[in-house]
Short mmCIF file of C-alpha atoms and ligand atoms in Angstrom, two decimals:
data_model
loop_
_atom_site.label_atom_id
_atom_site.label_comp_id
_atom_site.label_asym_id
_atom_site.label_seq_id
_atom_site.Cartn_x
_atom_site.Cartn_y
_atom_site.Cartn_z
CA MET A 1406 110.31 118.41 31.12
CA VAL A 1407 107.05 116.92 29.70
CA GLN A 1408 104.67 119.75 28.38
CA LYS A 1409 101.99 117.70 27.15
CA VAL A 1410 100.71 113.91 27.14
CA TYR A 1411 98.11 112.63 24.36
CA GLN A 1412 96.47 109.52 24.98
CA VAL A 1413 95.63 108.00 21.43
CA HIS A 1414 93.53 105.07 20.19
CA GLU A 1415 94.23 105.02 16.41
CA ILE A 1416 97.58 104.82 14.69
CA GLN A 1417 96.96 107.62 12.53
CA GLN A 1418 96.57 110.04 15.60
CA ALA A 1419 99.82 108.79 16.85
CA LEU A 1420 101.69 109.14 13.40
CA GLU A 1421 100.03 112.80 13.07
CA LEU A 1422 101.36 113.76 16.59
CA LEU A 1423 104.89 112.27 15.90
CA HIS A 1424 104.76 114.51 12.47
CA GLN A 1425 103.69 117.58 14.53
CA HIS A 1426 106.29 116.86 17.31
CA THR A 1427 109.29 115.62 15.54
CA HIS A 1428 112.39 115.13 17.74
CA GLN A 1429 110.36 116.39 20.92
CA ALA A 1430 107.75 113.39 21.32
CA LYS A 1431 108.39 110.04 22.42
CA LEU A 1432 105.83 107.01 22.35
CA LEU A 1433 104.85 105.69 25.47
CA ALA A 1434 103.79 102.26 25.49
CA GLY A 1435 103.79 100.07 28.81
CA GLY A 1436 106.45 102.63 30.10
CA THR A 1437 108.48 99.94 31.87
CA ASP A 1438 111.79 101.11 30.16
CA LEU A 1439 110.78 104.94 29.20
CA ILE A 1440 109.55 106.08 32.58
CA ILE A 1441 112.61 104.56 34.35
CA LYS A 1442 114.98 106.59 31.62
CA MET A 1443 112.93 109.77 32.15
CA ARG A 1444 113.39 109.35 36.03
CA GLU A 1445 117.09 108.78 35.57
CA GLY A 1446 117.30 111.89 33.25
CA HIS A 1447 118.54 109.87 30.13
CA VAL A 1448 115.95 111.06 28.16
CA ASN A 1449 113.66 114.35 28.42
CA PRO A 1450 110.70 114.31 26.02
CA ALA A 1451 108.59 117.34 25.79
CA VAL A 1452 105.66 115.50 24.50
CA LEU A 1453 104.60 111.98 25.49
CA ILE A 1454 102.13 109.97 23.00
CA ASP A 1455 100.58 107.32 24.90
CA ILE A 1456 99.79 104.21 22.66
CA SER A 1457 98.91 101.65 25.51
CA SER A 1458 95.28 101.93 24.48
CA MET A 1459 95.63 101.36 20.88
CA ASP A 1460 93.83 98.04 20.37
CA LYS A 1461 94.37 97.78 16.57
CA THR A 1462 98.16 97.30 17.17
CA ARG A 1463 97.58 94.57 19.75
CA ILE A 1464 96.94 91.92 17.53
CA ILE A 1465 98.46 88.46 17.25
CA GLU A 1466 97.48 86.79 14.00
CA VAL A 1467 98.22 84.26 11.44
CA GLN A 1468 98.40 86.10 7.83
CA GLY A 1469 98.63 83.45 5.15
CA GLN A 1470 102.39 81.80 5.96
CA GLU A 1471 103.33 84.56 8.52
CA ILE A 1472 102.70 85.23 12.09
CA HIS A 1473 102.15 88.93 12.77
CA ILE A 1474 102.55 90.64 16.24
CA GLY A 1475 101.19 94.05 16.85
CA SER A 1476 103.65 96.50 18.66
CA THR A 1477 101.35 97.09 21.71
CA ALA A 1478 100.80 93.40 22.44
CA THR A 1479 102.01 92.84 25.85
CA PHE A 1480 104.35 89.93 27.17
CA SER A 1481 101.27 88.54 29.21
CA GLU A 1482 99.37 88.44 25.87
CA ILE A 1483 102.26 86.82 23.90
CA GLN A 1484 102.84 84.18 26.69
CA GLU A 1485 99.27 83.17 26.78
CA HIS A 1486 98.67 83.19 22.98
CA PRO A 1487 97.52 79.62 21.43
CA LEU A 1488 99.86 80.20 18.67
CA PHE A 1489 102.87 80.09 20.93
CA GLN A 1490 101.69 77.15 23.14
CA LYS A 1491 103.20 74.05 21.09
CA ASP A 1492 106.05 74.19 18.56
CA LEU A 1493 106.68 78.07 18.91
CA GLY A 1494 106.73 77.72 22.66
CA ALA A 1495 109.96 79.42 22.74
CA ILE A 1496 108.46 82.67 21.92
CA ALA A 1497 106.04 82.28 24.95
CA ALA A 1498 109.05 81.07 27.00
CA ALA A 1499 110.96 84.34 26.24
CA ALA A 1500 107.89 86.49 27.13
CA ARG A 1501 107.27 84.52 30.33
CA SER A 1502 111.06 84.87 31.48
CA VAL A 1503 110.48 88.68 31.32
CA GLY A 1504 110.05 90.79 34.89
CA SER A 1505 107.37 90.02 37.04
CA PRO A 1506 103.66 89.39 36.30
CA GLN A 1507 103.06 93.26 36.80
CA ILE A 1508 105.84 94.03 34.24
CA ARG A 1509 104.41 91.45 31.75
CA ASN A 1510 101.03 92.83 31.88
CA ARG A 1511 102.30 96.41 31.05
CA ALA A 1512 105.45 95.70 28.72
CA THR A 1513 104.97 95.58 25.13
CA ILE A 1514 106.95 93.75 22.32
CA GLY A 1515 107.07 97.15 20.63
CA GLY A 1516 109.00 98.41 23.73
CA ASN A 1517 111.12 95.64 24.03
CA ILE A 1518 112.19 96.08 20.47
CA CYS A 1519 112.61 99.85 20.25
CA ASN A 1520 114.36 100.17 23.53
CA ALA A 1521 117.07 97.66 21.95
CA SER A 1522 118.67 96.87 25.02
CA PRO A 1523 121.30 94.24 24.26
CA ALA A 1524 119.51 91.98 26.89
CA ALA A 1525 116.23 92.23 25.58
CA ASP A 1526 114.48 88.90 25.87
CA LEU A 1527 112.20 88.83 22.93
CA LEU A 1528 115.07 89.88 20.37
CA PRO A 1529 116.99 86.60 20.22
CA PRO A 1530 113.86 84.44 19.07
CA LEU A 1531 112.67 87.07 16.99
CA LEU A 1532 116.16 87.17 15.34
CA ALA A 1533 116.36 83.59 14.92
CA MET A 1534 113.00 83.69 13.10
CA GLU A 1535 114.34 86.22 10.88
CA ALA A 1536 111.54 88.69 11.66
CA MET A 1537 110.65 91.85 9.95
CA THR A 1538 109.61 95.19 11.31
CA VAL A 1539 106.99 97.25 9.97
CA LEU A 1540 107.84 100.99 10.52
CA ARG A 1541 105.19 103.56 9.85
CA SER A 1542 104.98 107.57 9.45
CA LYS A 1543 102.33 109.69 8.59
CA GLU A 1544 102.92 109.36 4.87
CA THR A 1545 105.30 106.34 4.49
CA SER A 1546 105.41 102.47 5.25
CA ARG A 1547 108.58 100.68 5.14
CA LEU A 1548 109.64 96.98 5.95
CA LEU A 1549 113.13 96.21 7.77
CA PRO A 1550 114.62 93.06 8.76
CA LEU A 1551 115.00 93.17 12.50
CA SER A 1552 118.79 92.58 12.36
CA ASP A 1553 119.05 95.80 10.28
CA PHE A 1554 116.61 97.52 12.73
CA LEU A 1555 119.14 97.15 15.67
CA VAL A 1556 122.16 99.08 14.91
CA GLY A 1557 123.72 99.52 18.22
CA LYS A 1558 123.31 99.61 22.08
CA GLU A 1559 119.91 100.80 22.63
CA LYS A 1560 120.16 102.40 18.78
CA THR A 1561 117.77 101.54 16.29
CA ALA A 1562 117.24 102.64 12.61
CA LEU A 1563 113.61 104.26 13.62
CA LYS A 1564 113.43 107.59 12.40
CA SER A 1565 111.95 110.33 14.57
CA GLU A 1566 108.44 110.57 12.91
CA GLU A 1567 108.28 106.67 12.86
CA MET A 1568 106.66 104.06 14.90
CA LEU A 1569 106.81 100.39 14.82
CA GLU A 1570 103.63 99.09 13.98
CA ARG A 1571 104.25 95.23 14.00
CA VAL A 1572 106.55 92.59 13.55
CA TRP A 1573 106.22 89.42 11.36
CA PHE A 1574 107.99 86.34 10.78
CA ARG A 1575 107.14 83.18 8.73
CA LYS A 1576 105.71 80.13 10.21
CA LEU A 1577 107.68 77.03 11.03
CA GLU A 1578 108.31 74.72 8.30
CA ASP A 1579 108.25 71.02 8.36
CA ARG A 1580 111.35 69.54 10.31
CA SER A 1581 111.94 72.84 11.80
CA GLY A 1582 112.05 74.18 15.43
CA LEU A 1583 112.92 76.92 17.81
CA GLY A 1584 114.35 76.93 21.06
CA PHE A 1585 114.96 79.77 23.67
CA SER A 1586 117.21 79.65 27.16
CA LYS A 1587 118.08 82.36 29.54
CA LEU A 1588 120.22 82.79 32.46
CA GLY A 1589 119.24 85.74 34.62
CA ILE A 1590 120.27 86.86 37.93
CA ARG A 1591 117.09 85.92 39.83
CA ASN A 1592 114.13 84.33 38.15
CA ALA A 1593 111.45 86.68 38.56
CA LEU A 1594 112.86 90.25 38.07
CA ALA A 1595 116.20 89.85 36.26
CA ILE A 1596 116.94 91.19 32.91
CA ALA A 1597 118.75 88.47 31.10
CA ARG A 1598 122.55 88.06 31.82
CA LEU A 1599 122.48 85.95 28.64
CA SER A 1600 119.83 84.65 26.52
CA MET A 1601 119.99 82.35 23.32
CA ALA A 1602 117.77 81.26 20.59
CA VAL A 1603 118.17 78.42 17.86
CA TYR A 1604 116.21 77.85 15.04
CA LEU A 1605 116.86 74.67 13.13
CA LYS A 1606 115.63 73.07 9.71
CA LEU A 1607 116.57 69.51 9.05
CA ASP A 1608 116.40 67.72 5.74
CA ALA A 1609 114.85 64.21 5.41
CA THR A 1610 117.90 62.43 6.44
CA GLY A 1611 118.15 64.63 9.87
CA ARG A 1612 121.03 66.62 8.55
CA CYS A 1613 120.97 70.45 9.32
CA LEU A 1614 119.82 72.42 6.32
CA GLU A 1615 119.89 75.75 8.03
CA ALA A 1616 120.88 76.99 11.68
CA ARG A 1617 120.07 80.46 12.90
CA VAL A 1618 121.48 81.32 16.49
CA ALA A 1619 120.88 84.50 17.96
CA SER A 1620 122.31 85.85 21.33
CA GLY A 1621 121.39 88.37 24.03
CA ALA A 1622 123.79 90.24 26.26
CA LEU A 1623 126.97 88.93 24.30
CA GLY A 1624 127.55 92.25 22.56
CA LEU A 1625 126.38 95.70 21.98
CA THR A 1626 123.14 94.35 20.75
CA ALA A 1627 121.21 91.12 20.32
CA GLN A 1628 122.87 89.58 17.40
CA ARG A 1629 123.18 86.39 15.06
CA GLU A 1630 126.01 84.22 15.82
CA ASN A 1631 127.47 83.56 12.29
CA GLU A 1632 130.21 81.39 13.18
CA VAL A 1633 128.35 78.84 14.98
CA GLU A 1634 125.65 78.97 12.50
CA ALA A 1635 128.28 77.79 9.49
CA PHE A 1636 129.52 75.02 11.73
CA LEU A 1637 126.18 73.52 12.20
CA GLN A 1638 125.42 73.54 8.64
CA GLN A 1639 125.04 70.17 7.09
CA GLN A 1640 125.74 68.42 10.34
CA VAL A 1641 123.77 65.48 11.94
CA ILE A 1642 123.41 66.99 15.33
CA ASP A 1643 124.28 64.69 17.74
CA GLU A 1644 126.01 64.93 21.29
CA THR A 1645 129.61 65.31 19.62
CA ILE A 1646 128.33 67.98 17.28
CA ILE A 1647 126.53 69.94 20.23
CA ASP A 1648 129.75 69.81 22.23
CA GLN A 1649 131.96 71.24 19.41
CA ALA A 1650 129.18 73.86 18.54
CA ALA A 1651 129.24 74.89 21.95
CA GLN A 1652 133.15 75.21 22.04
CA VAL A 1653 133.01 77.28 18.77
CA LEU A 1654 130.39 79.58 20.23
CA GLU A 1655 132.65 79.97 23.62
CA LYS A 1656 135.38 80.97 21.36
CA THR A 1657 133.52 83.63 19.64
CA THR A 1658 132.23 84.95 23.04
CA ALA A 1659 135.91 85.01 24.35
CA GLN A 1660 137.28 86.90 21.28
CA ARG A 1661 134.23 89.43 21.31
CA LEU A 1662 134.27 90.20 25.18
CA ALA A 1663 138.04 90.15 25.34
CA GLY A 1664 138.97 92.35 28.52
CA ARG A 1665 135.48 92.63 29.93
CA SER A 1666 134.79 91.69 33.49
CA THR A 1667 131.84 89.47 32.67
CA LEU A 1668 133.93 87.25 30.08
CA PRO A 1669 135.08 84.37 32.39
CA PHE A 1670 131.15 83.99 33.87
CA LYS A 1671 129.91 84.45 30.04
CA ARG A 1672 132.23 81.91 28.43
CA GLN A 1673 131.20 79.29 30.73
CA ALA A 1674 127.36 80.20 30.97
CA VAL A 1675 127.14 80.42 27.09
CA GLN A 1676 128.01 77.00 26.48
CA GLY A 1677 124.99 75.68 28.91
CA VAL A 1678 122.45 78.15 27.57
CA PHE A 1679 123.14 77.24 23.83
CA ARG A 1680 122.98 73.72 24.47
CA ASP A 1681 119.63 74.18 25.99
CA ALA A 1682 118.16 76.25 23.20
CA LEU A 1683 119.56 73.84 20.49
CA SER A 1684 118.48 70.92 22.11
CA GLN A 1685 114.84 72.36 22.26
CA ALA A 1686 115.06 73.29 18.58
CA LEU A 1687 116.39 69.90 17.89
CA LYS A 1688 113.54 68.14 19.45
CA THR A 1689 110.61 70.22 17.98
CA SER A 1690 112.37 69.64 14.50
CA LEU A 1691 112.17 66.10 14.99
CA ARG A 1692 108.72 66.13 16.53
CA ARG A 1693 107.52 68.07 13.36
CA GLU A 1694 108.98 65.60 11.09
CA GLN A 1695 106.98 62.70 12.76
CA SER A 1696 103.54 64.60 12.81
C1 FAD B 1258 111.64 95.40 36.99
C2 FAD B 1258 111.85 95.09 35.77
C3 FAD B 1258 112.33 94.23 35.02
C4 FAD B 1258 112.36 93.70 33.56
N1 FAD B 1258 112.67 92.66 33.18
C5 FAD B 1258 112.97 92.49 31.86
C6 FAD B 1258 113.38 91.32 31.36
O1 FAD B 1258 113.43 90.13 32.29
N2 FAD B 1258 113.70 91.20 30.00
C7 FAD B 1258 113.31 92.22 29.13
O2 FAD B 1258 113.60 91.90 28.16
N3 FAD B 1258 113.07 93.30 29.81
C8 FAD B 1258 112.95 93.48 30.95
N4 FAD B 1258 112.46 94.76 31.43
C9 FAD B 1258 112.54 95.85 30.57
C10 FAD B 1258 111.17 96.21 29.85
O3 FAD B 1258 110.05 95.74 30.80
C11 FAD B 1258 110.91 95.76 28.45
O4 FAD B 1258 112.01 96.19 27.45
C12 FAD B 1258 109.57 96.06 27.81
O5 FAD B 1258 109.41 95.20 26.73
C13 FAD B 1258 109.51 97.58 27.39
O6 FAD B 1258 108.24 97.85 26.83
P1 FAD B 1258 107.25 99.07 27.32
O7 FAD B 1258 105.77 98.68 26.59
O8 FAD B 1258 107.24 99.02 28.71
O9 FAD B 1258 108.02 100.21 26.40
P2 FAD B 1258 108.28 101.72 27.04
O10 FAD B 1258 109.04 101.81 27.98
O11 FAD B 1258 106.82 102.35 27.03
O12 FAD B 1258 109.07 102.15 25.66
C14 FAD B 1258 110.36 101.53 25.43
C15 FAD B 1258 111.02 102.74 24.39
O13 FAD B 1258 110.50 102.12 23.14
C16 FAD B 1258 109.82 103.30 22.49
N5 FAD B 1258 108.56 102.63 21.67
C17 FAD B 1258 107.54 101.88 22.52
N6 FAD B 1258 106.70 101.14 21.73
C18 FAD B 1258 106.98 101.84 20.44
C19 FAD B 1258 106.54 101.90 18.94
N7 FAD B 1258 105.48 100.92 18.84
N8 FAD B 1258 107.13 102.37 17.86
C20 FAD B 1258 108.41 103.05 18.29
N9 FAD B 1258 108.80 103.17 19.36
C21 FAD B 1258 108.19 102.52 20.53
C22 FAD B 1258 109.42 104.35 23.43
O14 FAD B 1258 109.28 105.48 22.93
C23 FAD B 1258 110.79 104.18 24.41
O15 FAD B 1258 111.85 104.76 23.82
C24 FAD B 1258 112.44 94.98 32.86
C25 FAD B 1258 111.95 96.12 33.34
C26 FAD B 1258 111.45 96.37 34.50
C27 FAD B 1258 111.17 97.75 35.05
#
């Protein structure tokens, strides 16, 4: 049972409390995952540290060649931010696809990452951008690639005394683009049944220099799809290559989800969601070549 709730305004206060109440405390951001888990009896913290009023971790800003998003930035703030209205519109699209307006006004990027649901919508675009997590404790600060932070279904590398301060990724370079696509059960309130993000970087002749494909809800955690990435490497991406790449991904899905009841649906759906995300990434890469 919760015995104490602290509301904090500064990160140092939160870190001090996490230190004092190691293994007993949980950070409460928007509460849209945690409160449900507590209600259902899956977690039972003695101490709650409410970080929702911590303004300094709400930043969304450019630092040199990097874009930094603080952990308490909400989905609404991300979806409306000018940085995500054009070439990085896929980040806004992922944020916009989450829940209802009420959920988006409360739910944070930090909660989405730390809850580590396989279907968390911001994870595929962040993985495709090779995002880094900044993890703080009272005495230490460390940097971990998001791909290493996610260690399993709802499991992360976060230590009991640590909090996620922010996440950052590099800005898009010339001739590169990001796409996001999601298939939910219903539009407004569904958590993704399947989502996909694709990052592409082309060379001057239009050949794919680098492809990063990340999926949500196709395994125990959101993850990079290495086989299809390798297939796209050095290809000029036209309709034939898109068809073949979709088949590579379908095969990976079939192997990974063998025996699951969701397989017939997902092996069909993955192709459409992937094509959509890839086409968007390609379109942005080509546009950024011309501008
Ligand atoms: C009706 C409904 C619809 C939803 N639809 C979607 C959807 O479409 N897509 C989707 O991805 N999600 C969806 N969700 C899930 C949820 O809204 C998101 O995962 C949200 O981002 C969680 O953020 P939060 O701020 O509410 O986290 P909280 O619930 O406050 O916290 C979640 C977990 O993260 C930890 N945590 C939070 N912040 C930090 C931090 N800075 N450092 C360390 N640990 C931290 C908490 O201790 C807790 O364990 C939905 C939820 C509901 C109720």
